[in-house]
Amino acid sequence: MNIFQNDLCFICHEEIVPVTGWQVLFEKETKDIVCESCLSQFSVIDGETCRMCNRPFELLESQYRQNDLCYDCVRWEEDSEWRGFLEKNISIYNYNDFMKEVIARYKFRGDYLLSKVFAASVQEKLQKIDHDLLVPIPLSEERLYERGFNQAEALIRESSFTPANVLTRVHAEKQSKKSRNERIHLPQVFQLDPGCSVLNKKIVLVDDIYTTGSTIRHAAKVLKEAGAASVVSLTLARG
Amino acid sequence: MNGEVIYFAIASILGVLCGLENKSLFISMFAVYVLFLFIGKSFSKSRISAIFAVFFIFFLSAKGTSMYMKTAFSGDETNFRIYFNKELNVDGDLMRTYAADQNTGEEFAVRYKVLSKAEKEALPGFLLGKQCMAAGRLEKPPLPRNKHAFDYRNYLNREGIHWVLKIDNIHFQTCKPQSSFLISLRILRQKGISYIQHFFPNNAAQVSAALIFGERNLYEPEILETYEKIGIVHLLAISGLQVSLLSGIIFLIGLRVAITKERMQNALLIILPVYGIVTGASPSVIRAVIMTMLVLISFKLTFNYRLSPLDAVSLALMGYIFIAPFIIYDVGFQLSFTVSYCLIVSASSILPRIKNYILALLATTFISQLSSIPIVLFHFYEISIISLLANLLFIPLYSFVFTPASLLALILHFISPKLAAPLLNYFNILVIYSNDIADKLSKFPYATVTLGRPNLIVLMIYMLTVLLFFYLWEKRGFFLRNIWILVFPLIINGAINYFSPIGEVTFIDVGQGDSIFIRLPRGQGTFLIDTGGTVRFEKEKWQERKKAFEVGKDVVVPFLKSKGITTIDKLILTHGDQDHIGGAPALLEEMNVKEILLPLTAEKSELERKIIRIAEEKNIPVTFAKGKDRWKSGNSLFQILLPVEDQALDRNNGSIVLLAKIGGLKWLFTGDLEKEGEEVLINNYKHVVIDVLKVGHHGSKSSTSEQLLKHFTPEAAVISAGANNRFGHPHKEVINRLEEHKIKIFRTDQQGAVTYSFRGNRGTFSVVSP
């Protein structure tokens, strides 16, 4: 108990004014680490979304929609090379400006503690998905050295789960510098760690963001081809 | 501090109660509380130990304070040098105050009978802040004489006062001033009040004195009663809102004239306690002042840290009961903190949702009223239903009209009385109108609901239900199904009152006089035999008290209300004497009386005629009872024995004499029957045997003859007489006669109220002061 100091918000570093109320008085304490105003800037995905990639339809023009799929997913699934690897992607937040800033600080500027901000919601989602292995999207050794931690792995750990690092990267160029076409037609960037088996395992891939789905689908393909029973992905944000 | 101090504040309350009250009860409550924190709130071990430490520290502090309170006086002292350092109240010819003995510092409650009108006017201004030689006697403060009655001795003891000093003579020439900062503030307050009293028109003065100085003594008791009935009496206290408004205004004015923020904060830290004392230092003012000061101090100590209101009120509570643990018994304290807590907790969750101003005011009032219900019921036995409406009307009036008007009028009057005259005029008229509205509201049927003092379990049910209601309101919204849970404790309370299997016969201690309350089990009936009555003596105008004591209104009605009684099936008035039926008008005013029984007599006293008049107005049937009238209620039988027709006797001997079979015993209630009437009784009822005799005529020599005792062979006798009454009742001879017959004697003059409580045909007698 800090006598004359309230806790500071993990995101904006302003004081968190404690909430009072009857429920707070009688129910179990939840320790807030993010202030009300930051919390309000997160935009949680809800409403109608693409069945496959969880993209909210309300942000999508109708021409890019086919029934309950988005045009992106339709194109992926039309391609015989990619069809059927990824069962489904689940994202928690919209990738709005605020989220962009928070994720940039998290992974590019190494603010590891921000993983705690997301821990509760990630944990909640993971508990709902039936899985055998939680596989974080790996970083190349060079990136890992630069950042000091794998942002996807940190999300799993902070949600009190154990990551299964079964994938490694073969190539090392930043995805975010590439176009969609380049990404899709990239040679495989992941490989299964030798000595790891995913045979008949239900797998959840975890990453910070799903933009085109290329990264996730590459990883899913490797895993499926190695005999995984199913591959679902969980990402913090849907770009 | 994250709003956590409240958990420690609760521990401190339980600690204090454990130190002052039943230990095992509050230790078990504390155990339940710790369990709740540990399991329900997952408190860490270190925080639980801190909770234990707080509990223990407050337990010790309360225990220590209560043991430290000892008197240095034996009660035989007659000469004192006393220091009048507290507010002096003169009502009629009685001055009441507290004063400290100069040698020991021990405080007395002081009474002094003012000798003349001139003295009455000069006394308060003269005595405050002076120490004087005085001659007088020390008396133990009186004990309560009836169940649930105010325990003055206990009340004073809690303040560390053990004696009432009745001053016969103040040696005015020996008085010399003794000044201190505190005294000068109190003198300022007294001067302010008498300034308002002298220069403001009467009705405006009452409101202004209350709103500026927290002084209610200028009010006529009738108006205060009306305000209590409609639940707005809290408006006459200095509110927390007023304290924070005042601080805010002073702060802003300071900033406007270019004083730094820091300086203004320091200034407020001095101004606030001064303001608290000048406004009478009531618990609500003290609470508000401490809270505001704590917030200021937290601001000073740290860089822009703002103590949350919830932590501030919790710290204020802990500080208050640490220094003065006995304050926990004070109604004002209980109400002020409870309502503040509930409003603060609701302020950030429930209230912000309500956007409409009127609805928000209504919700605020509702929260205040609801949270105060358990406390109000415990102390006043009834809740005001109309209060919601009344508050909606009067809160804006008092906050936004009367308070500024009072302050403005006082300031203008200081500058020039002429300037203030028009304002005061309108102000006064407005007050008169508003009092009128209050009076009309209070006359609404079912404006108040009497439920009696709830027992511990019912009280807990009330408190938990109220908390649960707030919780559900916040969680699910304000829905009808949530409101229903509020009805639940009311039903339990009412059912316990009405369907209780326990009946009682209580000889209420009404001083010199009779009043016997009979309640049959399972709602089979309530009866009252006589109402007591206060005999008044002629006094000069200046000597008359604002509110003269009247036993019917001040003893019998509160006693009945404390038991949740609102209906009397039969009011039996044995005969026309003041000491038996003087309280009847008050009773008819406050209770729903279904029938009045008066004795069949040729000549009615003026009082009897007055009661018949009131009964006619209220459409209450009046029956003139005579021998052989009888009725049955449940398992109980009642038979009128006297008066018999065509037998002209004097008033006492014409009393209604009632034979009753209640709770397995046969009772004979004889009113003021004396020897002559007893003979008639014996001659007319040859084969009656009784168990309990209500001794006739308060045990006077002329009643309760040898023949009567032989004839009716009672085993117990109850004498209803005033302590130290001037008639010398009960007479030694009567006592001797009763003792010779080996009759167990109960006396209200020595033992207070006498109660027989029964279940089925078995019961026991008990007295208030054994």
Short mmCIF file of N, CA, C and O in Angstrom, two decimals, chain B residues 626-664:
data_model
loop_
_atom_site.label_atom_id
_atom_site.label_comp_id
_atom_site.label_asym_id
_atom_site.label_seq_id
_atom_site.Cartn_x
_atom_site.Cartn_y
_atom_site.Cartn_z
N LYS B 626 -69.60 -0.09 32.68
CA LYS B 626 -70.22 -0.35 33.99
C LYS B 626 -70.08 -1.83 34.29
O LYS B 626 -69.72 -2.64 33.41
N GLY B 627 -70.32 -2.15 35.56
CA GLY B 627 -70.18 -3.53 36.03
C GLY B 627 -70.84 -4.53 35.10
O GLY B 627 -71.83 -4.23 34.45
N LYS B 628 -70.26 -5.72 35.00
CA LYS B 628 -70.77 -6.84 34.20
C LYS B 628 -70.47 -6.72 32.71
O LYS B 628 -70.65 -7.70 31.99
N ASP B 629 -69.99 -5.55 32.24
CA ASP B 629 -69.53 -5.52 30.85
C ASP B 629 -68.34 -6.46 30.73
O ASP B 629 -67.50 -6.50 31.62
N ARG B 630 -68.29 -7.19 29.64
CA ARG B 630 -67.15 -8.10 29.49
C ARG B 630 -66.83 -8.32 28.04
O ARG B 630 -67.60 -8.05 27.14
N TRP B 631 -65.58 -8.70 27.79
CA TRP B 631 -65.19 -9.09 26.44
C TRP B 631 -64.08 -10.12 26.50
O TRP B 631 -63.43 -10.29 27.53
N LYS B 632 -63.91 -10.80 25.37
CA LYS B 632 -62.91 -11.85 25.27
C LYS B 632 -62.02 -11.51 24.09
O LYS B 632 -62.50 -11.15 23.02
N SER B 633 -60.71 -11.60 24.30
CA SER B 633 -59.77 -11.37 23.21
C SER B 633 -58.79 -12.53 23.20
O SER B 633 -58.03 -12.70 24.14
N GLY B 634 -58.84 -13.34 22.18
CA GLY B 634 -57.98 -14.51 22.13
C GLY B 634 -58.27 -15.40 23.32
O GLY B 634 -59.42 -15.75 23.58
N ASN B 635 -57.22 -15.70 24.08
CA ASN B 635 -57.41 -16.54 25.26
C ASN B 635 -57.64 -15.72 26.52
O ASN B 635 -57.67 -16.27 27.61
N SER B 636 -57.73 -14.41 26.37
CA SER B 636 -57.82 -13.58 27.55
C SER B 636 -59.24 -13.06 27.76
O SER B 636 -59.97 -12.82 26.80
N LEU B 637 -59.59 -12.95 29.04
CA LEU B 637 -60.93 -12.47 29.39
C LEU B 637 -60.83 -11.17 30.15
O LEU B 637 -59.92 -10.97 30.95
N PHE B 638 -61.76 -10.28 29.87
CA PHE B 638 -61.81 -9.01 30.58
C PHE B 638 -63.22 -8.79 31.08
O PHE B 638 -64.18 -9.01 30.33
N GLN B 639 -63.31 -8.39 32.34
CA GLN B 639 -64.64 -8.08 32.86
C GLN B 639 -64.58 -6.83 33.70
O GLN B 639 -63.73 -6.67 34.57
N ILE B 640 -65.50 -5.91 33.40
CA ILE B 640 -65.60 -4.70 34.20
C ILE B 640 -66.36 -5.07 35.49
O ILE B 640 -67.41 -5.70 35.42
N LEU B 641 -65.80 -4.70 36.63
CA LEU B 641 -66.49 -4.99 37.89
C LEU B 641 -67.20 -3.74 38.41
O LEU B 641 -68.34 -3.79 38.84
N LEU B 642 -66.51 -2.61 38.34
CA LEU B 642 -67.09 -1.35 38.80
C LEU B 642 -66.92 -0.34 37.69
O LEU B 642 -66.06 -0.53 36.83
N PRO B 643 -67.61 0.75 37.65
CA PRO B 643 -68.65 1.15 38.60
C PRO B 643 -69.96 0.39 38.37
O PRO B 643 -70.24 -0.03 37.26
N VAL B 644 -70.71 0.22 39.45
CA VAL B 644 -72.05 -0.34 39.29
C VAL B 644 -73.02 0.84 39.16
O VAL B 644 -72.79 1.90 39.72
N GLU B 645 -74.07 0.60 38.43
CA GLU B 645 -75.03 1.68 38.19
C GLU B 645 -75.72 2.10 39.48
O GLU B 645 -75.82 1.32 40.43
N ASP B 646 -76.22 3.30 39.47
CA ASP B 646 -77.05 3.82 40.59
C ASP B 646 -76.34 3.82 41.92
O ASP B 646 -76.95 3.63 42.97
N GLN B 647 -75.03 3.91 41.90
CA GLN B 647 -74.35 4.00 43.17
C GLN B 647 -73.44 5.22 43.11
O GLN B 647 -72.36 5.17 42.53
N ALA B 648 -73.91 6.32 43.65
CA ALA B 648 -73.17 7.56 43.51
C ALA B 648 -72.00 7.59 44.49
O ALA B 648 -72.18 7.66 45.69
N LEU B 649 -70.80 7.52 43.91
CA LEU B 649 -69.60 7.60 44.74
C LEU B 649 -68.75 8.75 44.21
O LEU B 649 -69.01 9.29 43.14
N ASP B 650 -67.71 9.10 44.97
CA ASP B 650 -66.84 10.17 44.47
C ASP B 650 -66.01 9.66 43.29
O ASP B 650 -66.08 8.51 42.92
N ARG B 651 -65.19 10.56 42.74
CA ARG B 651 -64.52 10.23 41.50
C ARG B 651 -63.59 9.02 41.62
O ARG B 651 -63.61 8.12 40.79
N ASN B 652 -62.74 9.01 42.66
CA ASN B 652 -61.80 7.89 42.81
C ASN B 652 -62.54 6.57 42.92
O ASN B 652 -62.18 5.58 42.30
N ASN B 653 -63.57 6.58 43.75
CA ASN B 653 -64.30 5.33 43.98
C ASN B 653 -65.20 4.96 42.81
O ASN B 653 -65.70 3.85 42.73
N GLY B 654 -65.36 5.93 41.89
CA GLY B 654 -66.11 5.63 40.68
C GLY B 654 -65.23 5.09 39.57
O GLY B 654 -65.66 4.95 38.43
N SER B 655 -63.98 4.76 39.90
CA SER B 655 -63.03 4.26 38.90
C SER B 655 -63.54 3.00 38.24
O SER B 655 -64.24 2.20 38.86
N ILE B 656 -63.13 2.82 36.99
CA ILE B 656 -63.37 1.53 36.35
C ILE B 656 -62.49 0.52 37.06
O ILE B 656 -61.29 0.73 37.22
N VAL B 657 -63.06 -0.57 37.52
CA VAL B 657 -62.28 -1.67 38.08
C VAL B 657 -62.42 -2.83 37.11
O VAL B 657 -63.51 -3.20 36.70
N LEU B 658 -61.26 -3.35 36.73
CA LEU B 658 -61.24 -4.34 35.67
C LEU B 658 -60.63 -5.64 36.19
O LEU B 658 -59.57 -5.64 36.80
N LEU B 659 -61.33 -6.72 35.92
CA LEU B 659 -60.80 -8.04 36.25
C LEU B 659 -60.39 -8.67 34.92
O LEU B 659 -61.15 -8.62 33.95
N ALA B 660 -59.19 -9.23 34.90
CA ALA B 660 -58.75 -9.80 33.62
C ALA B 660 -58.00 -11.10 33.85
O ALA B 660 -57.34 -11.27 34.87
N LYS B 661 -58.18 -12.00 32.89
CA LYS B 661 -57.40 -13.24 32.93
C LYS B 661 -56.44 -13.18 31.76
O LYS B 661 -56.85 -13.27 30.60
N ILE B 662 -55.18 -12.96 32.10
CA ILE B 662 -54.17 -12.78 31.04
C ILE B 662 -52.95 -13.61 31.38
O ILE B 662 -52.45 -13.56 32.51
N GLY B 663 -52.46 -14.37 30.44
CA GLY B 663 -51.20 -15.09 30.61
C GLY B 663 -51.21 -16.04 31.81
O GLY B 663 -50.20 -16.19 32.49
N GLY B 664 -52.35 -16.64 32.07
CA GLY B 664 -52.44 -17.63 33.14
C GLY B 664 -52.63 -17.03 34.52
O GLY B 664 -52.65 -17.74 35.52
#
